[in-house]
Tab-separated table of C-alpha atoms in Angstrom:
chain	number	residue	atom	x	y	z
A	1	UNK	CA	162.729	117.905	106.657
A	2	UNK	CA	163.665	119.373	110.015
A	3	UNK	CA	161.339	118.363	112.897
A	4	UNK	CA	159.540	115.425	111.202
A	5	UNK	CA	159.558	113.665	114.548
A	6	UNK	CA	157.122	116.250	115.910
A	7	UNK	CA	154.369	114.813	113.835
A	8	UNK	CA	152.328	112.332	115.850
A	9	UNK	CA	149.385	110.036	115.275
A	10	UNK	CA	147.249	112.681	117.001
A	11	UNK	CA	148.298	115.234	114.359
A	12	UNK	CA	147.708	112.834	111.517
A	13	UNK	CA	144.209	111.970	112.809
A	14	UNK	CA	143.179	115.663	112.026
A	15	UNK	CA	143.301	117.186	108.539
A	16	UNK	CA	146.405	118.815	107.146
A	17	UNK	CA	145.513	122.222	105.822
A	18	UNK	CA	147.425	123.583	102.814
A	19	UNK	CA	146.945	127.359	102.742
A	20	UNK	CA	147.686	129.109	99.465
A	21	UNK	CA	147.883	132.848	98.917
A	22	UNK	CA	149.156	135.382	96.434
A	23	UNK	CA	148.622	139.073	96.937
A	24	UNK	CA	147.301	140.121	93.546
A	25	UNK	CA	145.707	138.617	90.558
A	26	UNK	CA	148.655	139.833	88.497
A	27	UNK	CA	150.872	137.631	90.670
A	28	UNK	CA	148.503	134.705	90.186
A	29	UNK	CA	148.647	135.195	86.384
A	30	UNK	CA	152.391	135.996	85.980
A	31	UNK	CA	154.031	134.051	88.839
A	32	UNK	CA	152.520	130.658	88.162
A	33	UNK	CA	155.652	128.859	89.514
A	34	UNK	CA	154.904	130.239	93.004
A	35	UNK	CA	151.341	128.880	92.901
A	36	UNK	CA	152.559	125.466	91.646
A	37	UNK	CA	155.119	125.431	94.467
A	38	UNK	CA	152.380	126.127	97.078
A	39	UNK	CA	150.157	123.359	95.647
A	40	UNK	CA	153.233	120.951	95.940
A	41	UNK	CA	152.816	121.240	99.737
A	42	UNK	CA	150.142	118.490	99.341
A	43	UNK	CA	153.021	116.122	98.503
A	44	UNK	CA	154.870	117.269	101.573
A	45	UNK	CA	151.841	116.521	103.789
A	46	UNK	CA	151.647	113.034	102.234
A	47	UNK	CA	155.353	112.503	102.916
A	48	UNK	CA	154.721	113.404	106.556
A	49	UNK	CA	152.065	110.805	106.793
A	50	UNK	CA	148.689	112.375	105.985
A	51	UNK	CA	146.333	110.390	103.746
A	52	UNK	CA	145.065	112.101	100.600
A	53	UNK	CA	141.544	112.237	101.932
A	54	UNK	CA	142.832	113.928	105.088
A	55	UNK	CA	144.599	116.810	103.201
A	56	UNK	CA	142.535	119.977	102.755
A	57	UNK	CA	143.608	122.647	100.326
A	58	UNK	CA	142.302	126.209	100.948
A	59	UNK	CA	143.097	128.422	97.919
A	60	UNK	CA	140.307	130.929	97.852
A	61	UNK	CA	142.696	133.741	98.900
A	62	UNK	CA	144.739	133.526	95.647
A	63	UNK	CA	144.828	137.157	94.381
A	64	UNK	CA	143.897	138.670	97.719
A	65	UNK	CA	146.307	140.847	99.743
A	66	UNK	CA	147.418	139.479	103.165
A	67	UNK	CA	147.454	142.975	104.713
A	68	UNK	CA	143.954	142.756	106.074
A	69	UNK	CA	143.028	139.265	107.359
A	70	UNK	CA	139.324	140.144	107.753
A	71	UNK	CA	138.995	140.397	104.021
A	72	UNK	CA	140.336	136.933	103.339
A	73	UNK	CA	137.767	134.115	103.586
A	74	UNK	CA	140.460	131.434	103.230
A	75	UNK	CA	142.454	132.824	106.165
A	76	UNK	CA	139.288	132.979	108.304
A	77	UNK	CA	138.630	129.238	107.371
A	78	UNK	CA	142.145	128.357	108.536
A	79	UNK	CA	141.772	130.190	111.818
A	80	UNK	CA	138.348	128.586	112.409
A	81	UNK	CA	139.731	125.072	111.772
A	82	UNK	CA	142.721	125.642	114.115
A	83	UNK	CA	140.444	127.283	116.790
A	84	UNK	CA	138.036	124.163	116.732
A	85	UNK	CA	141.033	121.753	116.921
A	86	UNK	CA	140.072	120.496	113.462
A	87	UNK	CA	143.533	120.790	111.995
A	88	UNK	CA	146.596	118.688	112.666
A	89	UNK	CA	148.906	120.972	110.853
A	90	UNK	CA	148.812	124.179	108.702
A	91	UNK	CA	151.193	124.168	105.767
A	92	UNK	CA	152.424	127.244	104.006
A	93	UNK	CA	155.607	128.017	102.030
A	94	UNK	CA	156.598	130.608	104.707
A	95	UNK	CA	154.863	132.275	107.691
A	96	UNK	CA	154.376	135.501	105.729
A	97	UNK	CA	152.082	133.618	103.395
A	98	UNK	CA	149.701	133.167	106.208
A	99	UNK	CA	149.303	136.881	106.851
A	100	UNK	CA	151.103	140.190	106.426
A	101	UNK	CA	150.066	141.525	109.818
A	102	UNK	CA	152.159	140.229	112.698
A	103	UNK	CA	149.095	140.562	114.922
A	104	UNK	CA	147.162	138.150	112.698
A	105	UNK	CA	150.089	135.703	112.707
A	106	UNK	CA	150.527	135.967	116.464
A	107	UNK	CA	146.822	135.128	117.009
A	108	UNK	CA	147.037	132.144	114.660
A	109	UNK	CA	150.152	130.750	116.351
A	110	UNK	CA	148.664	131.197	119.705
A	111	UNK	CA	145.649	129.266	118.637
A	112	UNK	CA	147.838	126.592	117.150
A	113	UNK	CA	149.707	126.302	120.521
A	114	UNK	CA	146.463	125.866	122.467
A	115	UNK	CA	145.042	123.285	120.140
A	116	UNK	CA	148.293	121.294	119.480
A	117	UNK	CA	148.319	122.221	115.743
A	118	UNK	CA	151.641	122.115	113.952
A	119	UNK	CA	152.799	124.821	111.530
A	120	UNK	CA	154.863	123.451	108.600
A	121	UNK	CA	156.759	125.799	106.214
A	122	UNK	CA	159.513	125.153	103.649
A	123	UNK	CA	162.169	124.973	106.418
A	124	UNK	CA	160.737	122.738	109.145
A	125	UNK	CA	157.876	121.317	111.209
A	126	UNK	CA	157.112	123.735	114.017
A	127	UNK	CA	155.471	122.720	117.274
A	128	UNK	CA	154.071	125.838	118.964
A	129	UNK	CA	154.279	124.172	122.369
A	130	UNK	CA	158.038	124.461	122.003
A	131	UNK	CA	159.337	127.917	122.985
A	132	UNK	CA	162.125	127.905	120.359
A	133	UNK	CA	159.596	127.170	117.603
A	134	UNK	CA	157.281	129.967	118.826
A	135	UNK	CA	160.134	132.404	118.957
A	136	UNK	CA	161.411	131.534	115.496
A	137	UNK	CA	157.934	131.750	113.782
A	138	UNK	CA	157.248	135.065	115.742
A	139	UNK	CA	160.494	136.475	114.338
A	140	UNK	CA	159.673	135.317	110.869
A	141	UNK	CA	156.325	136.979	110.957
A	142	UNK	CA	157.653	140.301	112.351
A	143	UNK	CA	160.491	140.280	109.837
A	144	UNK	CA	158.031	139.832	106.926
A	145	UNK	CA	155.859	142.702	108.139
A	146	UNK	CA	158.964	145.026	108.552
A	147	UNK	CA	160.169	144.024	105.128
A	148	UNK	CA	156.871	144.962	103.547
A	149	UNK	CA	156.811	148.295	105.352
A	150	UNK	CA	160.363	149.152	104.205
A	151	UNK	CA	159.737	148.188	100.646
A	152	UNK	CA	156.563	150.136	100.485
A	153	UNK	CA	158.378	153.182	102.011
A	154	UNK	CA	161.097	152.981	99.351
A	155	UNK	CA	158.563	152.777	96.553
A	156	UNK	CA	156.417	155.678	97.793
A	157	UNK	CA	159.506	157.697	98.695
A	158	UNK	CA	160.744	157.578	95.127
A	159	UNK	CA	157.620	159.230	93.737
A	160	UNK	CA	158.256	162.839	95.058
A	161	UNK	CA	161.856	162.597	93.689
A	162	UNK	CA	160.658	161.485	90.295
A	163	UNK	CA	157.972	164.277	90.323
A	164	UNK	CA	160.521	166.871	91.231
A	165	UNK	CA	162.599	165.872	88.115
A	166	UNK	CA	159.396	165.931	85.928
A	167	UNK	CA	159.729	162.081	85.293
A	168	UNK	CA	156.722	160.877	87.320
A	169	UNK	CA	154.207	159.336	84.972
A	170	UNK	CA	150.751	158.465	86.242
A	171	UNK	CA	148.037	156.596	84.369
A	172	UNK	CA	145.773	158.887	82.536
A	173	UNK	CA	141.979	158.631	82.612
A	174	UNK	CA	140.340	156.647	79.826
A	175	UNK	CA	140.226	158.659	76.573
A	176	UNK	CA	143.600	160.382	77.129
A	177	UNK	CA	147.011	159.200	76.280
A	178	UNK	CA	150.620	160.528	76.333
A	179	UNK	CA	151.928	162.013	73.022
A	180	UNK	CA	155.318	162.759	74.450
A	181	UNK	CA	156.720	162.379	77.964
A	182	UNK	CA	155.237	165.746	78.960
A	183	UNK	CA	152.288	166.167	76.634
A	184	UNK	CA	148.846	164.463	76.798
A	185	UNK	CA	146.243	164.372	74.035
A	186	UNK	CA	143.011	162.758	73.190
A	187	UNK	CA	143.079	159.068	72.523
A	188	UNK	CA	142.742	158.293	68.753
A	189	UNK	CA	139.953	155.820	69.597
A	190	UNK	CA	136.708	157.892	69.422
A	191	UNK	CA	134.696	155.661	71.822
A	192	UNK	CA	136.469	156.833	74.962
A	193	UNK	CA	136.423	160.350	73.802
A	194	UNK	CA	132.689	160.364	73.239
A	195	UNK	CA	132.090	158.752	76.739
A	196	UNK	CA	134.331	161.503	78.223
A	197	UNK	CA	132.338	164.253	76.565
A	198	UNK	CA	129.149	162.885	78.138
A	199	UNK	CA	130.672	162.811	81.583
A	200	UNK	CA	132.532	166.116	81.472
């Protein structure tokens, strides 16, 4: 791995934090390979010299979006450990796994620089005291946020076009279902229908 020489005894004396995240429970359920790949970072930490008892896995943010860091207890734990200089390195598959907001990433990277905490992704070991590493990780974080913004814009932008053609399907309330592409009817199941009649 690139940058292995940046790992020192000082870094190994503090825990290696393996941070796992997937944006939705659907991803956790359907994309198990990604979760497995993230857990495999434990092996990478061991290869870089951390002992098993000095490797901490934080996976409580599986199924929670990275758009809002304040809602993620795992991310807060990572930031707290870095801030208190209780982490030798933070491991993630890529910088965008840490946070979707470039502001959150920038704060974490600055704390890592101040506390001599390494950031390790699938490409290399990054030392935030090194300007080139700081620049590279900053660009990766900004690129990830821009990518998310562009993809979301494309997805949302397609909805008015589909609606204008009459092809936009939206989920119907419980108790209703589509008969044909443009006709809705009551669900054949009487339980949702009786519930609906009480509400409406």
